[in-house]
mmCIF file of C-alpha atoms in Angstrom:
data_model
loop_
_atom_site.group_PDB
_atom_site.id
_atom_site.type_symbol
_atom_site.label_atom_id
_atom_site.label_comp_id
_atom_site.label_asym_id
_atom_site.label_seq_id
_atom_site.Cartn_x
_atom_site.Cartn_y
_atom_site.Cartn_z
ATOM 1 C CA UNK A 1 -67.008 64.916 -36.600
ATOM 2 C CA UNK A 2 -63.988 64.258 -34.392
ATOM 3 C CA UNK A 3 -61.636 67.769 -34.194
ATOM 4 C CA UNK A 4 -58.593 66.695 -35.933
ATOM 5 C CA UNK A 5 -59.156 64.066 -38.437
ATOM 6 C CA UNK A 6 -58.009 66.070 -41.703
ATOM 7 C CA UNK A 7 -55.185 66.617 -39.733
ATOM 8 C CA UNK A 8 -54.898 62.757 -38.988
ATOM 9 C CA UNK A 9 -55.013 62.688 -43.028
ATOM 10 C CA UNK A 10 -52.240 64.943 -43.419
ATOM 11 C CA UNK A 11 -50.177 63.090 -41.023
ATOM 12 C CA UNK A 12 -50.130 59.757 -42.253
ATOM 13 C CA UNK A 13 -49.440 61.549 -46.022
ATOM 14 C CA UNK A 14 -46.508 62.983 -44.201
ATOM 15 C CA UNK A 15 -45.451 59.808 -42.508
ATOM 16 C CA UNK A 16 -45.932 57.903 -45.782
ATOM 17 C CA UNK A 17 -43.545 60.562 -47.448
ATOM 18 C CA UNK A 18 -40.780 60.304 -44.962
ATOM 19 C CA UNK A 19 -40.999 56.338 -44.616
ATOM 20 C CA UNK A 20 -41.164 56.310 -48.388
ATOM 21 C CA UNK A 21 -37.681 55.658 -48.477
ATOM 22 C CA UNK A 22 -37.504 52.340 -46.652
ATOM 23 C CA UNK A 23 -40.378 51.544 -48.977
ATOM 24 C CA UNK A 24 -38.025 52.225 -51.767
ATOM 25 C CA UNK A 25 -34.924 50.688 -50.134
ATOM 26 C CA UNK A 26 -37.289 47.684 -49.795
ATOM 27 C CA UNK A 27 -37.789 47.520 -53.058
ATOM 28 C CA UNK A 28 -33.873 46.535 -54.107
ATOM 29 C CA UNK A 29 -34.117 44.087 -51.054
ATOM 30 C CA UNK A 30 -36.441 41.801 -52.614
ATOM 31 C CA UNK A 31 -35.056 41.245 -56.410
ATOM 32 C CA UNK A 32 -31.080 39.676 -56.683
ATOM 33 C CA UNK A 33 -30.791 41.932 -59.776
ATOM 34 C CA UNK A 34 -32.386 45.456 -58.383
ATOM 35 C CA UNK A 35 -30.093 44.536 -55.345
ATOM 36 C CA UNK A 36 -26.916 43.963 -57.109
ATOM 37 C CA UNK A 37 -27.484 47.482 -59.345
ATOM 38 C CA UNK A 38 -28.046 48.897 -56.215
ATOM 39 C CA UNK A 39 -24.608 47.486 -53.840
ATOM 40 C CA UNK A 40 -22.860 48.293 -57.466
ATOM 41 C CA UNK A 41 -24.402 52.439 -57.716
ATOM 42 C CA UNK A 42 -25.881 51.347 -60.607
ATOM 43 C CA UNK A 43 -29.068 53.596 -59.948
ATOM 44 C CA UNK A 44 -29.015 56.707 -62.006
ATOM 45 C CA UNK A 45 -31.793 59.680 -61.096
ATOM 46 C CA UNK A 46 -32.544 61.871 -64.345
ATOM 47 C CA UNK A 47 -33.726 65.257 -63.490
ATOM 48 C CA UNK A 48 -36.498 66.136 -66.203
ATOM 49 C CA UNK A 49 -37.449 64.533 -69.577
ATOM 50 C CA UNK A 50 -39.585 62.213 -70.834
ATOM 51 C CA UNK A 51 -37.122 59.335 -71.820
ATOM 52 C CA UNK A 52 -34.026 57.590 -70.390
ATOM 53 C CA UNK A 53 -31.170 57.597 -72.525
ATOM 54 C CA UNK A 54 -27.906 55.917 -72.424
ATOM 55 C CA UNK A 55 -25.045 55.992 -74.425
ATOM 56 C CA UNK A 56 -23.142 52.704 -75.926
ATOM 57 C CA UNK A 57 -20.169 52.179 -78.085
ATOM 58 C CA UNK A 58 -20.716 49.513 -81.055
ATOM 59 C CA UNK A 59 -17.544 48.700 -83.201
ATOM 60 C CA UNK A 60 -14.002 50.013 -83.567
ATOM 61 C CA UNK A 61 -12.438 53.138 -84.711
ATOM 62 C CA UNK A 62 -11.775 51.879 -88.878
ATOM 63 C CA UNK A 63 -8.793 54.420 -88.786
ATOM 64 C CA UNK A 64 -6.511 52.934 -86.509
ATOM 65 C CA UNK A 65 -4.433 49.801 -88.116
ATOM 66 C CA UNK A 66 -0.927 48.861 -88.835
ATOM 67 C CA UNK A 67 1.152 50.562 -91.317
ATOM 68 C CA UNK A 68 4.288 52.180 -93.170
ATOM 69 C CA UNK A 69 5.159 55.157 -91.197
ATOM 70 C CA UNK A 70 4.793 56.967 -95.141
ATOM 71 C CA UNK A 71 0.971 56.175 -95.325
ATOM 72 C CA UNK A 72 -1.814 57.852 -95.349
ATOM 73 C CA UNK A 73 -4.087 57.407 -92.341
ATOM 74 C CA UNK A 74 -7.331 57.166 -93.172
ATOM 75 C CA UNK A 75 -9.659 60.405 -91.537
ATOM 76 C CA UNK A 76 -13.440 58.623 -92.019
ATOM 77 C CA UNK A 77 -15.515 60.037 -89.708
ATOM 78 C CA UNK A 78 -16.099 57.809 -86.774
ATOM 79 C CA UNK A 79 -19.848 57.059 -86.058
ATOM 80 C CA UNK A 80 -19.646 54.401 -83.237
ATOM 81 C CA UNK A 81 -21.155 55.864 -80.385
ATOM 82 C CA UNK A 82 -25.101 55.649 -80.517
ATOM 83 C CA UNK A 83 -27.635 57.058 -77.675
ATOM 84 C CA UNK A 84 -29.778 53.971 -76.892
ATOM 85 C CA UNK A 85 -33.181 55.835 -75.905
ATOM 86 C CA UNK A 86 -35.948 54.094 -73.122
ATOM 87 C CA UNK A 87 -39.454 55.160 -72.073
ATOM 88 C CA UNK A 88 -40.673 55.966 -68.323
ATOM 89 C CA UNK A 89 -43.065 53.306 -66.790
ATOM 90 C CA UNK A 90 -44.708 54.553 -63.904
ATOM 91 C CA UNK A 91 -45.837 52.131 -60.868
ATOM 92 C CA UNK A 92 -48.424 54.124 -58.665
ATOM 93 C CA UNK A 93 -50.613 53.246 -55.900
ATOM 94 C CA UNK A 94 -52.922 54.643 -53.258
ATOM 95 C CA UNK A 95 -52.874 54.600 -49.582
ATOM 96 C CA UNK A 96 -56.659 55.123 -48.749
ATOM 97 C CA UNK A 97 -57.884 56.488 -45.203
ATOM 98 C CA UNK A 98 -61.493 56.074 -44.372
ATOM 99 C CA UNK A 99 -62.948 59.624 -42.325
ATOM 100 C CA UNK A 100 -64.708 57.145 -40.076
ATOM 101 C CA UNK A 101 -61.745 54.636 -39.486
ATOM 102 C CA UNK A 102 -59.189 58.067 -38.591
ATOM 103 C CA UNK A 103 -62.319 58.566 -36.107
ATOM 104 C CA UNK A 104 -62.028 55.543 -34.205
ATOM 105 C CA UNK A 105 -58.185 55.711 -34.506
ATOM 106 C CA UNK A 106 -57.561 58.762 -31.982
ATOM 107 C CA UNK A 107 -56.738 59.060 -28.373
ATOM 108 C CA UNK A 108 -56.616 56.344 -25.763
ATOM 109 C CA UNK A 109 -59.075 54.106 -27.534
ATOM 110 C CA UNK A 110 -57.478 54.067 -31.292
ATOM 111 C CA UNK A 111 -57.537 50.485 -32.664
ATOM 112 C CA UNK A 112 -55.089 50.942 -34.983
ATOM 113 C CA UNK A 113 -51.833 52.659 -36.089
ATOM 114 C CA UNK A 114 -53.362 54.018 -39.940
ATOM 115 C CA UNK A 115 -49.875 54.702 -41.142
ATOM 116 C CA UNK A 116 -47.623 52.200 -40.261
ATOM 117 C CA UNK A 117 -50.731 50.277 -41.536
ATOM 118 C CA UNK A 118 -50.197 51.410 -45.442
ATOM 119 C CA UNK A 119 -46.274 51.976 -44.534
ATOM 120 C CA UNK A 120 -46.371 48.473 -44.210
ATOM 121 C CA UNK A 121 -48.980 47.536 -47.239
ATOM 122 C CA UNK A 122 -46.371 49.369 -49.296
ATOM 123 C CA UNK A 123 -43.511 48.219 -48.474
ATOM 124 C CA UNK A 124 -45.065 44.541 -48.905
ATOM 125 C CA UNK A 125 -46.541 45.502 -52.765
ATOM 126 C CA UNK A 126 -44.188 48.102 -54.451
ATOM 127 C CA UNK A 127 -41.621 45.504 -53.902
ATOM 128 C CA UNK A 128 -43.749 43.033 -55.176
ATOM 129 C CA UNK A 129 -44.604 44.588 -58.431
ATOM 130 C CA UNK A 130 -41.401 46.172 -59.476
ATOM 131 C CA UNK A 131 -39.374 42.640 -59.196
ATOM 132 C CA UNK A 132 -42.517 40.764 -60.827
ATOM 133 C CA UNK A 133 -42.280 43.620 -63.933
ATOM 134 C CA UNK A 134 -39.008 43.530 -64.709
ATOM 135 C CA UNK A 135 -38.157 39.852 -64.929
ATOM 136 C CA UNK A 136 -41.509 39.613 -66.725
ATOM 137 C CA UNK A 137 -41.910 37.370 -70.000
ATOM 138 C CA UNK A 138 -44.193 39.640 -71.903
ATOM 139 C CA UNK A 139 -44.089 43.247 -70.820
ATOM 140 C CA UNK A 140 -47.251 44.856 -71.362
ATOM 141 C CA UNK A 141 -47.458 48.354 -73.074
ATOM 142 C CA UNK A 142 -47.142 49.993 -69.470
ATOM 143 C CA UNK A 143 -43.866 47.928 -68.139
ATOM 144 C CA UNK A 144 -39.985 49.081 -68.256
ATOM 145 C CA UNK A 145 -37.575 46.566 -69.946
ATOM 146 C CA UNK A 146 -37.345 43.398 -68.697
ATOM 147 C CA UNK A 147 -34.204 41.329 -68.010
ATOM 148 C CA UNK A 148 -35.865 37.745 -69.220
ATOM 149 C CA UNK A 149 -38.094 39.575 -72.353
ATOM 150 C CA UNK A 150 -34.569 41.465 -73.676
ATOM 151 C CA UNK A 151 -32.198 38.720 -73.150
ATOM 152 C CA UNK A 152 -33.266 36.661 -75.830
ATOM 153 C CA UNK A 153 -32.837 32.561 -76.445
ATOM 154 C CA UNK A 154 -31.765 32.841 -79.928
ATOM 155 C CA UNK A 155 -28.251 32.325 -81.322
ATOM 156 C CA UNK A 156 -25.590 35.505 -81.040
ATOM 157 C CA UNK A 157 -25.836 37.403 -84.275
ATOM 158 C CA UNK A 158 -29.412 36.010 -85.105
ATOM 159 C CA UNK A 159 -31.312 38.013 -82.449
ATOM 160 C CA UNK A 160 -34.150 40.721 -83.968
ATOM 161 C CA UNK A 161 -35.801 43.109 -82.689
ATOM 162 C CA UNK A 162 -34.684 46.620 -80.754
ATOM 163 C CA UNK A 163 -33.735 47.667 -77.888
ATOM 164 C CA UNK A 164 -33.467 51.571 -76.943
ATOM 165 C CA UNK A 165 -34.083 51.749 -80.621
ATOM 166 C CA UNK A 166 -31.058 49.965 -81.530
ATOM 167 C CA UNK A 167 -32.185 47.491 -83.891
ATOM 168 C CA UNK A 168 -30.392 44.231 -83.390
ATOM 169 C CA UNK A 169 -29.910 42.828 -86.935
ATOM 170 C CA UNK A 170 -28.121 46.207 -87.345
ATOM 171 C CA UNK A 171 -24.972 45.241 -85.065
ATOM 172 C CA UNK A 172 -24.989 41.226 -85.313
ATOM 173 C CA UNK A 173 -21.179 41.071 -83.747
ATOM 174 C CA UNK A 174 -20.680 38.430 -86.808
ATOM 175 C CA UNK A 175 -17.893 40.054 -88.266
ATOM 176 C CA UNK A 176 -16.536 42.778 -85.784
ATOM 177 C CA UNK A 177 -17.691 41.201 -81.676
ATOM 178 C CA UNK A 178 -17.483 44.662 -80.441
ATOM 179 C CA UNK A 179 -20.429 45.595 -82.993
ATOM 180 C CA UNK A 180 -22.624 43.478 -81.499
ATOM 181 C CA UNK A 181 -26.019 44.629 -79.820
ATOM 182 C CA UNK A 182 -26.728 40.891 -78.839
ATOM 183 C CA UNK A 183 -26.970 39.251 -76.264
ATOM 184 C CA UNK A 184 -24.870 35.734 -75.690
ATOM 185 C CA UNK A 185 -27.039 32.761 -76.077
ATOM 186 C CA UNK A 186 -25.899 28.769 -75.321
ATOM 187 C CA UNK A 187 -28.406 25.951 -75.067
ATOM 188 C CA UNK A 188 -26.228 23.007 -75.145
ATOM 189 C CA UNK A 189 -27.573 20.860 -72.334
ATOM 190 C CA UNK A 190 -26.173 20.757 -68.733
ATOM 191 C CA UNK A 191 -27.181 17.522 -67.597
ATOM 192 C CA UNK A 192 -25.664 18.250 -63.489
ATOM 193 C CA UNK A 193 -24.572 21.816 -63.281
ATOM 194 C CA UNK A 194 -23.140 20.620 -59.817
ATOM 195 C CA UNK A 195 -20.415 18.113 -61.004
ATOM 196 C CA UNK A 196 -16.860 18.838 -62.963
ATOM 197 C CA UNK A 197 -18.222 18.540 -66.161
ATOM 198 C CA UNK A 198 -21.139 20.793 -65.213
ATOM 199 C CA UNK A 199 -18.811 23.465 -63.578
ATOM 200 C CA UNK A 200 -17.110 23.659 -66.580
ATOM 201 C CA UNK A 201 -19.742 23.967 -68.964
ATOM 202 C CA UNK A 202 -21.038 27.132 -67.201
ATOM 203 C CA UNK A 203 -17.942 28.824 -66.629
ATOM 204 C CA UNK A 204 -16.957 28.081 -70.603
ATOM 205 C CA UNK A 205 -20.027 30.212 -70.635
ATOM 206 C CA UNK A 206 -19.730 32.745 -68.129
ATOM 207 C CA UNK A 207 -16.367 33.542 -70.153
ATOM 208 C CA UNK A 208 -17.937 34.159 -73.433
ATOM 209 C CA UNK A 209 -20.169 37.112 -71.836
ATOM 210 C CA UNK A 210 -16.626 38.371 -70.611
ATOM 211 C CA UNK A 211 -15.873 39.517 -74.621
ATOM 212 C CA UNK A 212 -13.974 42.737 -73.554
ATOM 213 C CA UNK A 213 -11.465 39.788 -71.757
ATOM 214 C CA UNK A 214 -10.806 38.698 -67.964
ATOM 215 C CA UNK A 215 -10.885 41.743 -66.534
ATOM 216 C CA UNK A 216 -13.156 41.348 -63.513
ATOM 217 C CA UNK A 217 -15.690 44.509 -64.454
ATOM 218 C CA UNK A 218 -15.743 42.103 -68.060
ATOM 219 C CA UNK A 219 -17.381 39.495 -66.350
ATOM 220 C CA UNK A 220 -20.670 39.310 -65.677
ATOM 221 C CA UNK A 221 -21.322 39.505 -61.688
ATOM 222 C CA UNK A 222 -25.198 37.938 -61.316
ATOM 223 C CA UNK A 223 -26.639 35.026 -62.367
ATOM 224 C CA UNK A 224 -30.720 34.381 -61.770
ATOM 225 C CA UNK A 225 -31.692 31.153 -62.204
ATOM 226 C CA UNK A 226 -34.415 28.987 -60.944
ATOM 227 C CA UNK A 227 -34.647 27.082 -57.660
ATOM 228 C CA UNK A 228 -34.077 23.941 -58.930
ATOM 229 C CA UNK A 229 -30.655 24.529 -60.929
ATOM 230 C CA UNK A 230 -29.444 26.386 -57.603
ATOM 231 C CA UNK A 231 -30.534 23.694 -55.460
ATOM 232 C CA UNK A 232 -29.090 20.985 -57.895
ATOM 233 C CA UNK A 233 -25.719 23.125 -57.746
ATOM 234 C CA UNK A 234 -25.243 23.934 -54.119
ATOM 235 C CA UNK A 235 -26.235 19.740 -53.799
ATOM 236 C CA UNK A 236 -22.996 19.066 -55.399
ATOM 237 C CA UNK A 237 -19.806 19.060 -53.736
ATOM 238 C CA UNK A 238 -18.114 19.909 -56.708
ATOM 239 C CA UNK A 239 -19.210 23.226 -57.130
ATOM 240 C CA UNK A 240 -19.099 24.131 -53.346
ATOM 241 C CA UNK A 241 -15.485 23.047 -53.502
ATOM 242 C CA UNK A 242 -14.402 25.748 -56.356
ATOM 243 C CA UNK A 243 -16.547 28.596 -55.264
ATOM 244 C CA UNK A 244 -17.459 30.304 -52.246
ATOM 245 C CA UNK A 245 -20.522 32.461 -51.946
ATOM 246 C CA UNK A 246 -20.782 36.931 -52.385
ATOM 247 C CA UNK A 247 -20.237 38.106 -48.797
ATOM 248 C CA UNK A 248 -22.052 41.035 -49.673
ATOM 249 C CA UNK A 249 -24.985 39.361 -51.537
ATOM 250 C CA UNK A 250 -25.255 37.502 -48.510
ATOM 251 C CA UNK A 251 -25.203 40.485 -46.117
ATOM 252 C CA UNK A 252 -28.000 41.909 -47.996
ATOM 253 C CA UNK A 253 -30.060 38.395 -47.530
ATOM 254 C CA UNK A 254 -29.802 36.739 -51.134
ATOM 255 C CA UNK A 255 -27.869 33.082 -50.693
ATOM 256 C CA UNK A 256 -26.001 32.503 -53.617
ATOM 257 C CA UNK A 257 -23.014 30.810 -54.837
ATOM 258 C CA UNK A 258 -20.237 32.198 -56.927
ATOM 259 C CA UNK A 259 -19.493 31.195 -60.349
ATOM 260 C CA UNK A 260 -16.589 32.781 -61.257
ATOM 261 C CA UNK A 261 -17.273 36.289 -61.060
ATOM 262 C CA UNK A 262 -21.353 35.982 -60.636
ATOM 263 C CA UNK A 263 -23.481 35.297 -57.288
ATOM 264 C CA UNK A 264 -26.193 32.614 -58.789
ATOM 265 C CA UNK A 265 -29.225 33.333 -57.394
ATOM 266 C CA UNK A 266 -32.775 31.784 -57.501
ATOM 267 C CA UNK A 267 -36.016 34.302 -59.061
ATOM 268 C CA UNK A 268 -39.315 32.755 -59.266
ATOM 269 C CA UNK A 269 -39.448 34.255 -62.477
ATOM 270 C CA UNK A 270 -37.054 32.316 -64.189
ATOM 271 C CA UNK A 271 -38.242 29.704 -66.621
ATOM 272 C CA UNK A 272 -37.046 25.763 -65.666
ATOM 273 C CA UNK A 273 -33.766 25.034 -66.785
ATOM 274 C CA UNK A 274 -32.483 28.849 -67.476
ATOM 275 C CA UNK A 275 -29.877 30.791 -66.091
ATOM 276 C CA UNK A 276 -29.407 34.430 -66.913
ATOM 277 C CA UNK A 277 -25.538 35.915 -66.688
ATOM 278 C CA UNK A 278 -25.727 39.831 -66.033
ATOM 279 C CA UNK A 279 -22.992 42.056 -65.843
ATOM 280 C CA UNK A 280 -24.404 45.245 -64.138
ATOM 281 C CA UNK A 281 -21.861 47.275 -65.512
ATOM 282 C CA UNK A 282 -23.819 47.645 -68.563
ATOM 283 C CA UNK A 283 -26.899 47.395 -67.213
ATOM 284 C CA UNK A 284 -28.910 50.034 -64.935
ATOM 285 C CA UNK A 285 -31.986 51.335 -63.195
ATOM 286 C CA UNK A 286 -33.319 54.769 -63.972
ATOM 287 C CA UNK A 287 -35.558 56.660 -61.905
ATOM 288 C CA UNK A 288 -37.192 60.482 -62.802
ATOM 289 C CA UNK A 289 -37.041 62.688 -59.998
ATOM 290 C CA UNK A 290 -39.603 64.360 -59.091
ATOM 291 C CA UNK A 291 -40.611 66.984 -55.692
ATOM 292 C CA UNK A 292 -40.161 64.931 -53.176
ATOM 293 C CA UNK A 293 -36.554 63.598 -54.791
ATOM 294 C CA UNK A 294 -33.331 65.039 -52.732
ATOM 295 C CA UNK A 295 -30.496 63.811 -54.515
ATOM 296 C CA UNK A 296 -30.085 63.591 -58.517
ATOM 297 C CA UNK A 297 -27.378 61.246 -60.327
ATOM 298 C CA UNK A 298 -25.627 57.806 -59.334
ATOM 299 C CA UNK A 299 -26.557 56.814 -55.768
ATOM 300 C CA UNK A 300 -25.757 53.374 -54.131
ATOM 301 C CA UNK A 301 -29.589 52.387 -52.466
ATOM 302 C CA UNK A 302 -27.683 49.540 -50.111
ATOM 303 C CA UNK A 303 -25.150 47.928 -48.708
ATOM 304 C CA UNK A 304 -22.591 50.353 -47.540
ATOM 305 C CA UNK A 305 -22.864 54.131 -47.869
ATOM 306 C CA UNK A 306 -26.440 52.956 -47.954
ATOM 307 C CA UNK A 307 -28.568 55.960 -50.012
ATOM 308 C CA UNK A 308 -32.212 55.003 -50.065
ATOM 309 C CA UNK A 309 -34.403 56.788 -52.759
ATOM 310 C CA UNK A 310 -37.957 59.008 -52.327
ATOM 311 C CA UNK A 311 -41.225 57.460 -53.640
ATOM 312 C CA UNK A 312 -43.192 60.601 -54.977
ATOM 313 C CA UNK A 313 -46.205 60.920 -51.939
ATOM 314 C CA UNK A 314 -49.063 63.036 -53.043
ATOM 315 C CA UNK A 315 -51.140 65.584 -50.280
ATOM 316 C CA UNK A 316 -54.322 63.557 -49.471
ATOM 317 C CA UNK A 317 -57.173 64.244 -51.277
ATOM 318 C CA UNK A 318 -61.178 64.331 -49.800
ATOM 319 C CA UNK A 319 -63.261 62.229 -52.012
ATOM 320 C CA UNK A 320 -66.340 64.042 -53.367
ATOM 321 C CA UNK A 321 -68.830 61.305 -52.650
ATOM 322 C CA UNK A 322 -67.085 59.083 -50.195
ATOM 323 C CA UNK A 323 -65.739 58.981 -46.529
ATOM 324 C CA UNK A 324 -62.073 58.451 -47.819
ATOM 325 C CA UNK A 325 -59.079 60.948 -48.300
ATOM 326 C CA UNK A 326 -56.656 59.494 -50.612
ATOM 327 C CA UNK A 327 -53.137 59.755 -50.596
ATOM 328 C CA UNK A 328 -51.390 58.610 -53.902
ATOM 329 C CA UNK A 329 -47.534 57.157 -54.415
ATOM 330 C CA UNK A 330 -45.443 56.444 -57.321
ATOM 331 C CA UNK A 331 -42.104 56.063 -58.969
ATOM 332 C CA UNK A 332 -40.933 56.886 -62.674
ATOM 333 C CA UNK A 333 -38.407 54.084 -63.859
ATOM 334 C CA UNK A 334 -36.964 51.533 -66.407
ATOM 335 C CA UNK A 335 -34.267 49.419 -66.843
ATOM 336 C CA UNK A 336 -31.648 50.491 -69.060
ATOM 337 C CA UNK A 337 -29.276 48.756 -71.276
ATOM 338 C CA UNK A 338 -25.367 49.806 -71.649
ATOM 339 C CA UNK A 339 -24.567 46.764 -73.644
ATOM 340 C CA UNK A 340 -25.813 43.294 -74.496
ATOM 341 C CA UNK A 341 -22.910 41.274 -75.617
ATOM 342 C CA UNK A 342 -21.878 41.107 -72.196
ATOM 343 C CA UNK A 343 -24.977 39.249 -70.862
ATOM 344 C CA UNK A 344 -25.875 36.057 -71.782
ATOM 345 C CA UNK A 345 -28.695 33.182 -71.302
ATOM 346 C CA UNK A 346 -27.953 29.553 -70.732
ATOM 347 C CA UNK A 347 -31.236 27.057 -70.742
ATOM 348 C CA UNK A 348 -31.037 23.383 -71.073
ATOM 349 C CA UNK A 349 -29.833 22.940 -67.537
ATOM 350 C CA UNK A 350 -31.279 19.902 -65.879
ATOM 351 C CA UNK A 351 -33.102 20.699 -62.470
ATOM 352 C CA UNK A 352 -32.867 18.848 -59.230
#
């Protein structure tokens, strides 16, 4: 055998491990929503543990009220402030190097570059697979939380279900709006999103997933629809004329269009006629670190200050009974939830 071709092995792992950042960085480049948590530092590392936890506020303090300045004030113990807890999903892959292929891949004659090869090959499927999981319909018992699956298309204060083992019918919002762990939910049809009546209908909407009020980190900031409502409304000159686009959406290659606060974006995985509000102030992505990690807390992965992220890259491994040393990758993650009632689905909108 060729002198040099574990070595060969160890260098591409090592490549692999250095570029895995780009790989990551990738990752938020080809999803509007991992993007926009990413330009807004909403990507959280969590040294250690075996769940993702975030903490929400649901309802009001009951003591605080108007009164004679000779009455009691009431001293119930507040409970309002509940830990909403999330599993780890794991996406792994290989990166497979064939003993006979690192052969025929040194010195003058080498046919091929073997790891910008599976640089490449990741950076074209991790990307893939994370956007495609969480926007999925159905997550499977293996998948984090997915924007479409938790932002439900049933009435505010009629949602079931949990979410970080919150249970929804627990905090409808029906009688106190800040005790709500729903999400907002109109399907009132939008026959052309693009013209004045359109325009209005959606921002009526946009504005009741703003419940805190009109403060701008109130309102939600991305909007995923399909790519026939955003063709429909950039077709119309009555939307262009109100809005003008995210600069920095744009910057980071996602065209969009504002509506008041939000970029509107198009996902493949949006179903016809839908269009998703999300405010990624209550929203986030969590990621365990692991060996290979060299930073720990809130990092911004792009845009300016750019801080990309390490995938975990394994030392290859000889196979036992084949010609292959295998080098494995992956990354510990979900999506996490802050809030709901500040998020909100709109279907019903008719498509160009």
């Amino acid at each position: 055998m060729s002198v040099g071709s574990s070595r060969i092995a160890r260098d591409i792992a090592f490549t692999l491990e250095v570029k895995s950042e780009k790989i990551f960085e990738n990752i938020f480049l080809q999803n509007g929503i991992l993007a926009a948590l990413g330009l807004n530092g909403r990507v959280k590392i969590i040294r250690g543990g075996n769940r993702f936890d975030e903490r929400t506020h649901l309802g009001q303090n009951s003591t605080v009220g108007q009164r004679s300045k000779f009455a009691q004030i009431p001293t119930d113990f507040q409970d309002n402030f509940l830990t909403a807890s999330y599993g780890q999903s794991v996406c792994s892959g290989s990166g497979v190097v064939n003993l006979v292929e690192q052969d025929q891949n040194m010195g003058d004659s080498k046919i091929d570059d073997l790891a910008e090869g599976l640089v490449e090959e990741a950076q074209l499927t991790f990307p893939n697979k994370i956007s495609d999981a969480v926007m999925k319909a159905a997550p499977g018992a293996n998948d984090p939380d997915s924007i479409v699956y938790n932002i439900q298309a049933t009435a505010f204060g009629s949602q079931t279900g949990s979410l970080g083992d919150i249970n929804r019918a627990n905090h409808t919002g029906l009688s106190d709006k800040t005790d709500a762990w729903q999400n907002q939910y109109n399907s009132t049809a939008i026959s052309d999103i693009g013209s004045a009546a359109g325009v209005a209908a959606i921002c009526k909407f946009a504005w009741d997933c703003s419940p805190g009020g009109s403060g701008i980190s109130e309102q939600p900031n991305i909007a995923l629809t399909t790519t026939g409502v955003f063709a429909k409304a950039t077709g119309a000159a009555d939307l262009l004329r109100r809005f003008g686009v995210s600069d920095k959406m744009l910057k980071l290659g996602f065209n969009n269009i504002l509506i008041n606060n939000a970029a509107v974006m198009a996902d493949r995985n949006v179903t016809a006629g839908y269009l998703y509000f999300i405010n990624t102030n209550y929203v986030r992505m969590q990621i365990l670190a692991g060996s290979n990690t060299k930073t720990v807390g809130n990092v911004q992965t792009v845009g300016e200050g750019k801080q990309s992220i390490s995938l975990q890259v394994r030392p290859p491994i000889e196979a036992g009974d084949y010609l292959n040393y295998v080098i494995k990758m992956y990354l510990v993650y979900n999506i996490t939830w802050g809030g709901l009632r500040q998020h909100g689905l709109q279907v019903s909108i008719t498509e160009a």
